[in-house]
mmCIF file of C-alpha atoms in Angstrom:
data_model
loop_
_atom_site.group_PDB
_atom_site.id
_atom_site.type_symbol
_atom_site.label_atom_id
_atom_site.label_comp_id
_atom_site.label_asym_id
_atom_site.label_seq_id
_atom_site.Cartn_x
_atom_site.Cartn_y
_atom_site.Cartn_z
ATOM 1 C CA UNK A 136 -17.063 -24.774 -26.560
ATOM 2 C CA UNK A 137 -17.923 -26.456 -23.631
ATOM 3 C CA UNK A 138 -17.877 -30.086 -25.435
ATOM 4 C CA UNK A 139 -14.270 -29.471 -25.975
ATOM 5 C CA UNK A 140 -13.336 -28.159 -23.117
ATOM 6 C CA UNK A 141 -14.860 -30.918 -20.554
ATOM 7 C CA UNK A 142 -13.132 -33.321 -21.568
ATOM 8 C CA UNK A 143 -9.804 -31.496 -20.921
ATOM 9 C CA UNK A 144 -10.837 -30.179 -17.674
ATOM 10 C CA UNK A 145 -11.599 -34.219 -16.558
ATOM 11 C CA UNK A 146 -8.372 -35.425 -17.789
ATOM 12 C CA UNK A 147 -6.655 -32.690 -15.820
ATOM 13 C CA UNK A 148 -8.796 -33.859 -12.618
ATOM 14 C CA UNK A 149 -7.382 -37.191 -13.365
ATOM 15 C CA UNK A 150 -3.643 -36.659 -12.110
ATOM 16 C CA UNK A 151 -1.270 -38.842 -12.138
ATOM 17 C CA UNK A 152 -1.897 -42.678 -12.249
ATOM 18 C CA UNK A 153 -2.191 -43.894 -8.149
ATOM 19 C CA UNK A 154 1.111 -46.081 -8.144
ATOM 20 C CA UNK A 155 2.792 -42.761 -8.267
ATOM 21 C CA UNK A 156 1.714 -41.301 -5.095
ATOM 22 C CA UNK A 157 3.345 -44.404 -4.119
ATOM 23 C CA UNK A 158 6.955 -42.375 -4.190
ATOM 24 C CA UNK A 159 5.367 -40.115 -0.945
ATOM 25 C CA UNK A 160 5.400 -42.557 0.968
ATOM 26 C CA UNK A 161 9.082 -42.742 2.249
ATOM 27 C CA UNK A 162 8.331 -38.606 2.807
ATOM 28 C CA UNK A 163 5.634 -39.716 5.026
ATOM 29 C CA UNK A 164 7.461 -42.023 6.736
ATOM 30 C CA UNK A 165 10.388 -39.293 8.146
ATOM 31 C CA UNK A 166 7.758 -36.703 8.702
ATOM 32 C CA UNK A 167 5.752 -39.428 10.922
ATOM 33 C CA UNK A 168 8.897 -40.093 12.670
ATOM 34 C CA UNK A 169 10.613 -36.896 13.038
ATOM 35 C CA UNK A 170 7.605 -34.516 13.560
ATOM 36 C CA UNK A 171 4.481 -36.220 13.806
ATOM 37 C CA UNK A 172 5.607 -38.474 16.824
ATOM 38 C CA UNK A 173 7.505 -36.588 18.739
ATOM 39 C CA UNK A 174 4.607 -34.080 18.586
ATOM 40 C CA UNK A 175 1.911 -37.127 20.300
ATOM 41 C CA UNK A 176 4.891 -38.153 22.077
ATOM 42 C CA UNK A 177 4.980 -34.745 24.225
ATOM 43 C CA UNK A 178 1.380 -34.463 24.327
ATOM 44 C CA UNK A 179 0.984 -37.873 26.092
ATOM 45 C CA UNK A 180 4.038 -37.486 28.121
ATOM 46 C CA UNK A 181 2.685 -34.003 29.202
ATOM 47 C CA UNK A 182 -0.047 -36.085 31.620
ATOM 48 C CA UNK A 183 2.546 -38.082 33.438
ATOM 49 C CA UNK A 184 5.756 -37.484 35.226
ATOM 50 C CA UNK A 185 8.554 -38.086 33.102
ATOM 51 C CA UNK A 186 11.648 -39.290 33.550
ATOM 52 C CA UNK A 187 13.097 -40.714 30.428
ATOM 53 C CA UNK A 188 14.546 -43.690 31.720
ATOM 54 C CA UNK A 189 13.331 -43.766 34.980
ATOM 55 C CA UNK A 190 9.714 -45.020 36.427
ATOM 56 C CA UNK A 191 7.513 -41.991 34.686
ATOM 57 C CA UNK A 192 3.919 -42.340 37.051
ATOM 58 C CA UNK A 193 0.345 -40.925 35.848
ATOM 59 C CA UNK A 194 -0.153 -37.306 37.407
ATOM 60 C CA UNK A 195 -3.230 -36.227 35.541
ATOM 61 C CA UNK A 196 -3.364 -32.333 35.221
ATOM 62 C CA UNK A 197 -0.888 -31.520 37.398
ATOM 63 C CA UNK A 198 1.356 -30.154 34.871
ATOM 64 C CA UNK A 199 -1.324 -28.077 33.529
ATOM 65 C CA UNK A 200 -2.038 -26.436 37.063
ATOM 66 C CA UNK A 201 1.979 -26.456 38.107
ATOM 67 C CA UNK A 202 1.726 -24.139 34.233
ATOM 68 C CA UNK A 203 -0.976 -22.008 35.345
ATOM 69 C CA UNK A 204 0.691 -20.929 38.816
ATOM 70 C CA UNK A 205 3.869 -20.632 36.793
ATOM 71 C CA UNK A 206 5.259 -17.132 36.360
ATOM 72 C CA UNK A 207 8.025 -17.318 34.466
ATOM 73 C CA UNK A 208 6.046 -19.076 32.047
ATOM 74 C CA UNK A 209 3.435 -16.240 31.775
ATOM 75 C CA UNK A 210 6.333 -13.613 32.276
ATOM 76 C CA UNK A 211 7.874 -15.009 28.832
ATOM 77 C CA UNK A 212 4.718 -14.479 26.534
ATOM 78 C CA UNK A 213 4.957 -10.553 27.850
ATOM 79 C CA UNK A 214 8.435 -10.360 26.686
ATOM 80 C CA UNK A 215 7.163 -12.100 23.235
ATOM 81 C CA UNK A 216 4.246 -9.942 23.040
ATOM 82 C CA UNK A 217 6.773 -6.697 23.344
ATOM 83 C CA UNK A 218 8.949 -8.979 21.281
ATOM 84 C CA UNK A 219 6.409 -9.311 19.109
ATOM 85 C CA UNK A 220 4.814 -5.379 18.905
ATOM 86 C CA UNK A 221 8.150 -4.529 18.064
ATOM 87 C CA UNK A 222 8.362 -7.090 14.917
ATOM 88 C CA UNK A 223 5.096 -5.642 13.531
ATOM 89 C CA UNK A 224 5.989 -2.071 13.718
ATOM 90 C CA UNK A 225 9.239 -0.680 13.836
ATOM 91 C CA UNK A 226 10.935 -3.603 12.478
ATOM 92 C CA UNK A 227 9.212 -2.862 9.007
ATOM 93 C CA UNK A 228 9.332 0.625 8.903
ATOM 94 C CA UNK A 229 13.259 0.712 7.912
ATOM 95 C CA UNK A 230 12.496 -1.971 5.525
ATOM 96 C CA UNK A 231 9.652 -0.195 3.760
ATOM 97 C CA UNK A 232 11.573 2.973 3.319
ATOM 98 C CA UNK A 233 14.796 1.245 1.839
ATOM 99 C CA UNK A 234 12.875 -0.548 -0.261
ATOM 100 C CA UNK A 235 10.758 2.732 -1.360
ATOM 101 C CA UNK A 236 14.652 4.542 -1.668
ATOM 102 C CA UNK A 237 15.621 1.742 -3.815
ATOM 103 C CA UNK A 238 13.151 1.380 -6.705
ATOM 104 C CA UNK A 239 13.383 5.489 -6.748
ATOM 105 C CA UNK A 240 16.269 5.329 -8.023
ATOM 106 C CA UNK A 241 16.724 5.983 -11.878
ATOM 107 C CA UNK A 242 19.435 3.961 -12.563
ATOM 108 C CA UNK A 243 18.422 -0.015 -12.554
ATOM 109 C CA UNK A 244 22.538 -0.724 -12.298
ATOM 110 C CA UNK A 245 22.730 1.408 -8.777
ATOM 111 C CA UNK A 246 19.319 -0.525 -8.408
ATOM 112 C CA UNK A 247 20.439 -3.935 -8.956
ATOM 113 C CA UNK A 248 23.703 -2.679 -6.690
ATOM 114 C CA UNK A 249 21.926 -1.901 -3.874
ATOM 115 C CA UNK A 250 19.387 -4.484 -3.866
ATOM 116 C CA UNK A 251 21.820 -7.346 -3.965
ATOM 117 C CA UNK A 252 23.846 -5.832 -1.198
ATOM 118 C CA UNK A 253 20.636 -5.337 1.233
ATOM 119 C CA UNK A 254 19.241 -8.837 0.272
ATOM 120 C CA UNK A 255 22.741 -10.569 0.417
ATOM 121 C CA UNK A 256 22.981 -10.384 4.603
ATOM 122 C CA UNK A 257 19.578 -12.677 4.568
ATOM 123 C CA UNK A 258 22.305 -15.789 3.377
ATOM 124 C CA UNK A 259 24.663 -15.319 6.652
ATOM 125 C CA UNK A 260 23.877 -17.703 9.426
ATOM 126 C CA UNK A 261 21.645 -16.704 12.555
ATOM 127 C CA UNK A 262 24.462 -17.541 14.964
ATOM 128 C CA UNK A 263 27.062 -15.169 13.543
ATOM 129 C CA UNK A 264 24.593 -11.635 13.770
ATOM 130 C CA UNK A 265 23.978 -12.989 17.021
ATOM 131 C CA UNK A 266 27.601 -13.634 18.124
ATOM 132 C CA UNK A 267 28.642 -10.036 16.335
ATOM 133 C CA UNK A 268 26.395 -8.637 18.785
ATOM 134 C CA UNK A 269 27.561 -10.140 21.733
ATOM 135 C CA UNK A 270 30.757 -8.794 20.670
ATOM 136 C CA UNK A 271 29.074 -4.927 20.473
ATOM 137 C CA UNK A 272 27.250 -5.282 23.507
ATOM 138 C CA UNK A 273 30.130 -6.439 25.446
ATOM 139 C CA UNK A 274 30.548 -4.856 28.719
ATOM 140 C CA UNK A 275 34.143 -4.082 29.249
ATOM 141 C CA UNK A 276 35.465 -4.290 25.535
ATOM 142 C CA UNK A 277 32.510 -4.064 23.395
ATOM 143 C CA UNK A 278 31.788 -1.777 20.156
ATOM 144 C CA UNK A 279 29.002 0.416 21.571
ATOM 145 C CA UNK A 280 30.414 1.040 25.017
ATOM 146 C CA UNK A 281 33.894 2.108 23.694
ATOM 147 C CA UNK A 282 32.013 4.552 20.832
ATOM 148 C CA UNK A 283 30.100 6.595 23.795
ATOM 149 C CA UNK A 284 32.881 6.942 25.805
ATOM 150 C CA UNK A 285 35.211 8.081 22.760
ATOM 151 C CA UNK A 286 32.499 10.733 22.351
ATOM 152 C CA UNK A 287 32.007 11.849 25.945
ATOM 153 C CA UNK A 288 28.961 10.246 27.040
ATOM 154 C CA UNK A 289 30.701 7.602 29.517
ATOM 155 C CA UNK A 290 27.235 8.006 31.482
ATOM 156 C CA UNK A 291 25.641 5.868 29.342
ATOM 157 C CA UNK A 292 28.049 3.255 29.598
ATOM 158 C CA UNK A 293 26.340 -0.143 31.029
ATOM 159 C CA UNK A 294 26.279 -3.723 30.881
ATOM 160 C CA UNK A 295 23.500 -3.701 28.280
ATOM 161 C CA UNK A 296 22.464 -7.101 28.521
ATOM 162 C CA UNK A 297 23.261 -7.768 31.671
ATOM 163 C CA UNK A 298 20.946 -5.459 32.989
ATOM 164 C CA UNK A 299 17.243 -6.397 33.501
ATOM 165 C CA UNK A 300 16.322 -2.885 32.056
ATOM 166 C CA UNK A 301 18.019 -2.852 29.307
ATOM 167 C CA UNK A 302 17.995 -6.461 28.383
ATOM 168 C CA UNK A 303 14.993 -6.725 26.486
ATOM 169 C CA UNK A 304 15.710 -3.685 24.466
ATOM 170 C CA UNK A 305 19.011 -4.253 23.612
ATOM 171 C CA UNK A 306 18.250 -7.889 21.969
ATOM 172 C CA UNK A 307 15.392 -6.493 19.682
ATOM 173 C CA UNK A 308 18.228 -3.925 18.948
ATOM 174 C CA UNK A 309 20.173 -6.602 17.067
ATOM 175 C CA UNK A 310 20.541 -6.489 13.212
ATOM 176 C CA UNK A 311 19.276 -2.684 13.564
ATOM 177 C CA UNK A 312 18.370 -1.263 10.948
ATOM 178 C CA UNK A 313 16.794 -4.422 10.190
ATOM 179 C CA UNK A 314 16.931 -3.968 6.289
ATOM 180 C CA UNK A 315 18.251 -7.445 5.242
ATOM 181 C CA UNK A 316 15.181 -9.297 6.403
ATOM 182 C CA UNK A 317 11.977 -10.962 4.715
ATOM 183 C CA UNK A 318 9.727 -7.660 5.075
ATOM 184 C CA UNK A 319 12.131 -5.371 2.665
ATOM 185 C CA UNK A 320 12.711 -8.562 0.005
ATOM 186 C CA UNK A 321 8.746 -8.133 -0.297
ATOM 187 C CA UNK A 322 8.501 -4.962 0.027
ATOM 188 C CA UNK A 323 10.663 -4.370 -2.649
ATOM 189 C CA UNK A 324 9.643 -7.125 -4.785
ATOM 190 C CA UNK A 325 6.210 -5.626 -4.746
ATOM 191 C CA UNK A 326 6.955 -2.099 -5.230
ATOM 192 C CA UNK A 327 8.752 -2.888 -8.042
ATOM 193 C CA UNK A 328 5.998 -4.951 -9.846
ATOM 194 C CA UNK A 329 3.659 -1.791 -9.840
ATOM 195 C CA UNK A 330 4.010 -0.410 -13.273
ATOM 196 C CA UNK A 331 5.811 2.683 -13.261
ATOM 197 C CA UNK A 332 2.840 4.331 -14.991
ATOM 198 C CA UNK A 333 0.970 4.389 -11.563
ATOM 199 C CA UNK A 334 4.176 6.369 -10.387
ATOM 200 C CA UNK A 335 4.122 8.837 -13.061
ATOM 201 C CA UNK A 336 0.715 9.788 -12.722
ATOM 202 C CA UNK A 337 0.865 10.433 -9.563
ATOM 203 C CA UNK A 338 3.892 12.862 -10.435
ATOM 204 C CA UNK A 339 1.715 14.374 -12.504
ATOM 205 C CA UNK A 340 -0.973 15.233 -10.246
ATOM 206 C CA UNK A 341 1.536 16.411 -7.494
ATOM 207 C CA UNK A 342 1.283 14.127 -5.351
ATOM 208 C CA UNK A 343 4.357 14.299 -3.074
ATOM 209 C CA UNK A 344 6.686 11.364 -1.696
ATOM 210 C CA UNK A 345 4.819 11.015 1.183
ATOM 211 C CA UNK A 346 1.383 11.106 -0.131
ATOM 212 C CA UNK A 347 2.365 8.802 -3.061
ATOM 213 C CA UNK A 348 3.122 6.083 -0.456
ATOM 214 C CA UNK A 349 0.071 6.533 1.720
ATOM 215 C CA UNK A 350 -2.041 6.682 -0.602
ATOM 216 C CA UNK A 351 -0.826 4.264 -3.344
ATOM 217 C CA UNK A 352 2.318 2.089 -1.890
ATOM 218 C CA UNK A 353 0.654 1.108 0.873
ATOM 219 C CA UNK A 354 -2.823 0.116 -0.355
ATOM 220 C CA UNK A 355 -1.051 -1.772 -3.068
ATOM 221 C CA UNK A 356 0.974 -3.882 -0.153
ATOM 222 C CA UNK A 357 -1.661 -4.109 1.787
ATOM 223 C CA UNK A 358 -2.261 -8.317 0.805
ATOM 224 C CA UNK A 359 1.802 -8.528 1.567
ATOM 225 C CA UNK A 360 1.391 -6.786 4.984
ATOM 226 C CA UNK A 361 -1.341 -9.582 5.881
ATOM 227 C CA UNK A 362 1.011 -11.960 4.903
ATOM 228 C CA UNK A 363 3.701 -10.773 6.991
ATOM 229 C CA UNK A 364 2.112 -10.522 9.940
ATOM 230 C CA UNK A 365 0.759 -13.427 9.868
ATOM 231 C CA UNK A 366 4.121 -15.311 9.404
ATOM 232 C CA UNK A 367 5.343 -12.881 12.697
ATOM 233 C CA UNK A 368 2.641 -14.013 14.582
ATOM 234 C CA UNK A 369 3.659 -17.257 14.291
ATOM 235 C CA UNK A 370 7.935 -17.225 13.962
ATOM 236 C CA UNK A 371 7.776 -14.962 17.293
ATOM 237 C CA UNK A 372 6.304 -17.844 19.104
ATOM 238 C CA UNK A 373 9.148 -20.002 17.983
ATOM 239 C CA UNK A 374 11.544 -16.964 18.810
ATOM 240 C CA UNK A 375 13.966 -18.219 21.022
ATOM 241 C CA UNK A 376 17.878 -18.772 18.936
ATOM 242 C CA UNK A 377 18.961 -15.067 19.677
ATOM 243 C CA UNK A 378 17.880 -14.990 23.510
ATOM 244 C CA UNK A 379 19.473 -18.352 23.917
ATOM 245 C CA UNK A 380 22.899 -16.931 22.669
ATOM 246 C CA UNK A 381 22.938 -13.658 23.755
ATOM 247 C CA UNK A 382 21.217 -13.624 27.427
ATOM 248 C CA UNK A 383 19.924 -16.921 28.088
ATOM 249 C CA UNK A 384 17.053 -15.950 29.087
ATOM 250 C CA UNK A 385 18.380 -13.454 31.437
ATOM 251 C CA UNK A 386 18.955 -11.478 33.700
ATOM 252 C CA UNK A 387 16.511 -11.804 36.100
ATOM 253 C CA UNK A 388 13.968 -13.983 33.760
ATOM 254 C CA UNK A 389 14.188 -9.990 31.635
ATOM 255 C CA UNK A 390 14.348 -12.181 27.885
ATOM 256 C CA UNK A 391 12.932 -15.168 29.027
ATOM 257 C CA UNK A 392 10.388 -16.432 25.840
ATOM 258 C CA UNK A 393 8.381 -19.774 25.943
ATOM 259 C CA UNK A 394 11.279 -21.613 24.153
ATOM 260 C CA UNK A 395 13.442 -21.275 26.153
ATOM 261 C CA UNK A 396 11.504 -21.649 29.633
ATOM 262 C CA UNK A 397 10.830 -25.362 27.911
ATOM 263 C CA UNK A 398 14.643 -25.706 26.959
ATOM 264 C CA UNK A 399 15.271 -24.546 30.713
ATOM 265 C CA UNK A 400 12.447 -27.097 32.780
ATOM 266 C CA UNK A 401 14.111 -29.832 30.124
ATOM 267 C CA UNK A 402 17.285 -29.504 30.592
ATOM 268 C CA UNK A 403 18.309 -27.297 33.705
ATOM 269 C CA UNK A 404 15.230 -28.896 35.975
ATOM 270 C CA UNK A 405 15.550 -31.985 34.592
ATOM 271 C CA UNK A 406 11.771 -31.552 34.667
ATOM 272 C CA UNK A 407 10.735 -33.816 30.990
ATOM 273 C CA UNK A 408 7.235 -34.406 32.194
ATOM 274 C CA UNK A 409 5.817 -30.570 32.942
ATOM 275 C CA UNK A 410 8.230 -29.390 29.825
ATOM 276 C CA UNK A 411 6.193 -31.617 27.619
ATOM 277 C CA UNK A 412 3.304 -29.502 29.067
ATOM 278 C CA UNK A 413 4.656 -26.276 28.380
ATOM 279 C CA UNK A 414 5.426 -27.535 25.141
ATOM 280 C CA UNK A 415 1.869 -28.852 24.370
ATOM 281 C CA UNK A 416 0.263 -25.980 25.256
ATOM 282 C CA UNK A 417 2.806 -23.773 22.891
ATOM 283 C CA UNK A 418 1.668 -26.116 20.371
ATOM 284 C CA UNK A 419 -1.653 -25.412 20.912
ATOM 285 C CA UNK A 420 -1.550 -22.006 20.579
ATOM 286 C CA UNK A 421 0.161 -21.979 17.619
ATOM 287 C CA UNK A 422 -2.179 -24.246 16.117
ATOM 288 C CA UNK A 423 -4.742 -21.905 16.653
ATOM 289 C CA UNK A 424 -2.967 -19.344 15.214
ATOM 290 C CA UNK A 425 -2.407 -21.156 12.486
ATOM 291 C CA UNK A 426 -5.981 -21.796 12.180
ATOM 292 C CA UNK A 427 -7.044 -18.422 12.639
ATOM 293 C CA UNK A 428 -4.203 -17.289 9.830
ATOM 294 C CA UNK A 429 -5.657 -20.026 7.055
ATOM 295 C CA UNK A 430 -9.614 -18.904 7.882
ATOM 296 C CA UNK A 431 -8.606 -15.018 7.623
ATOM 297 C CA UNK A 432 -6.358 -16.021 4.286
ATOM 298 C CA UNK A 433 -9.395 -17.922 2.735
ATOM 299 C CA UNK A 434 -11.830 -15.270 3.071
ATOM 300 C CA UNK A 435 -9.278 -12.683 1.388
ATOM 301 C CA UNK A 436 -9.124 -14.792 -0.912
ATOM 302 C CA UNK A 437 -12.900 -15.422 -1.370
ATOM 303 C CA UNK A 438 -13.024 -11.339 -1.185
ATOM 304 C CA UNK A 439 -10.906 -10.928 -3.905
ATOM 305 C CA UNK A 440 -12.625 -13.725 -6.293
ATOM 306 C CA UNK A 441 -15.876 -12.123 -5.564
ATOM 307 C CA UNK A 442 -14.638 -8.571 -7.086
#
């Protein structure tokens, strides 16, 4: 057996013959010049003081200490990390019980039905749900001011993002419930490759809603959970499109995030030199994370070839 099966196992090793790798290179060439140098681009720009176009003199690390003594830098990764808390939590608790209220349903037509019509929001552009809520936070003619005062409660009436104290809150309110998004098209996709035996046995033994997804839903998305929150650790770093729209940044520095402090110093300060700072040391972190998210995925993995 193992005479036969060398020999297949080398020619598989083999690949493909080395003139073909060839055809990556023109791949490699517009990653080298759209990603990869930019990226060493801002890192060495990040030790002088840039002007593009202008005499742009050596300053050492005085970006990096003009970062440290920043504020609104640091004040932006406490927004992300509520930003962030919220992403991880409450954000997939809607999605976990539609998708649960989905594959309980008996008919795989009302199934199919639903599923397509909660997954079909996830093709509509980023700028429209952002501009739709604009539109419903709106503080003379919006949606959400004109429903509380049609039902009494004119008190409550504000400019909801316009207001440092509601700011924050109101922007991770947008796309509430939160259904059409990544978390419930796994969720769901998960659920419903669990073989329904597991569900019926669990009928059996009386085992109510509740306790069926404690104590079987969730172990059996527990892999899919890791995954997720590892993608939200890094996507909220990058989180910036909605803010940008909907507050810039605003008021008050109240939904300022990384992004768009850098997008600010850039553009607004004029400032290319200590952006190119704030924007290495985003990188950084990130590819940390990064790191951190591959290690913790390899020893899962190890984990699970080891049972």
């Amino acid at each position: 057996m193992t005479a036969v099966t060398e020999p297949t196992r080398q020619r598989r090793r083999r690949g493909f013959p080395w003139f073909v790798y060839l055809g990556l290179l023109p791949t490699f060439a517009v990653l080298g010049l759209l990603q990869y140098y930019p990226a060493i681009s801002g890192v060495v720009h990040s030790f002088f003081d840039w002007r593009p176009g202008f005499s742009s003199p050596f300053v050492g690390l005085e970006n990096y200490r003009t970062m440290i003594s920043d504020d609104i830098w640091w004040r932006s990764f406490r927004n992300l990390g509520v930003i962030f808390v919220a992403s991880v939590t409450v954000m997939w608790v809607f999605p976990l019980l539609a998708a649960e209220l989905v594959i309980s349903l008996r008919s795989e037509r009302l199934q199919f039905l639903f599923r397509t019509l909660l997954i079909a929001p996830l093709a509509f552009p980023g700028v429209v749900t952002a501009l739709v809520w604009s539109f419903i936070y709106d503080p003379n003619n919006g949606v959400l001011n004109r429903a509380l005062q049609a039902i009494g409660l004119e008190s409550l009436v504000q400019n909801w993002v316009g207001d440092p104290r509601t700011a924050l809150g109101s922007l991770l309110m947008m796309g509430f419930p939160w259904i059409a998004s990544l978390p419930f098209l796994i969720f769901l996709t998960t659920l419903q490759n669990i073989p329904k035996e597991v569900f019926e046995a669990a009928a059996l033994d009386g085992a109510s809603r509740l306790r069926r997804i404690v104590a079987i839903d969730l172990p059996l998305l527990a892999s899919q959970i890791r995954l997720l929150f590892f993608l939200a650790t890094i996507s909220v770093l990058q989180y910036g499109f909605a803010a940008y729209l909907v507050t810039g940044g605003g008021p008050d520095n109240a939904t300022q995030v990384p992004v768009l402090r850098m997008i600010g110093v850039a553009f607004q300060g004029n400032d290319w030199g200590y952006a190119t700072t704030l924007s290495t040391a985003l990188f950084l972190i990130t590819l940390i994370l990064s790191g951190v998210v591959m290690a913790v995925r390899r020893k899962d993995s190890g984990n699970v070839r080891s049972l």
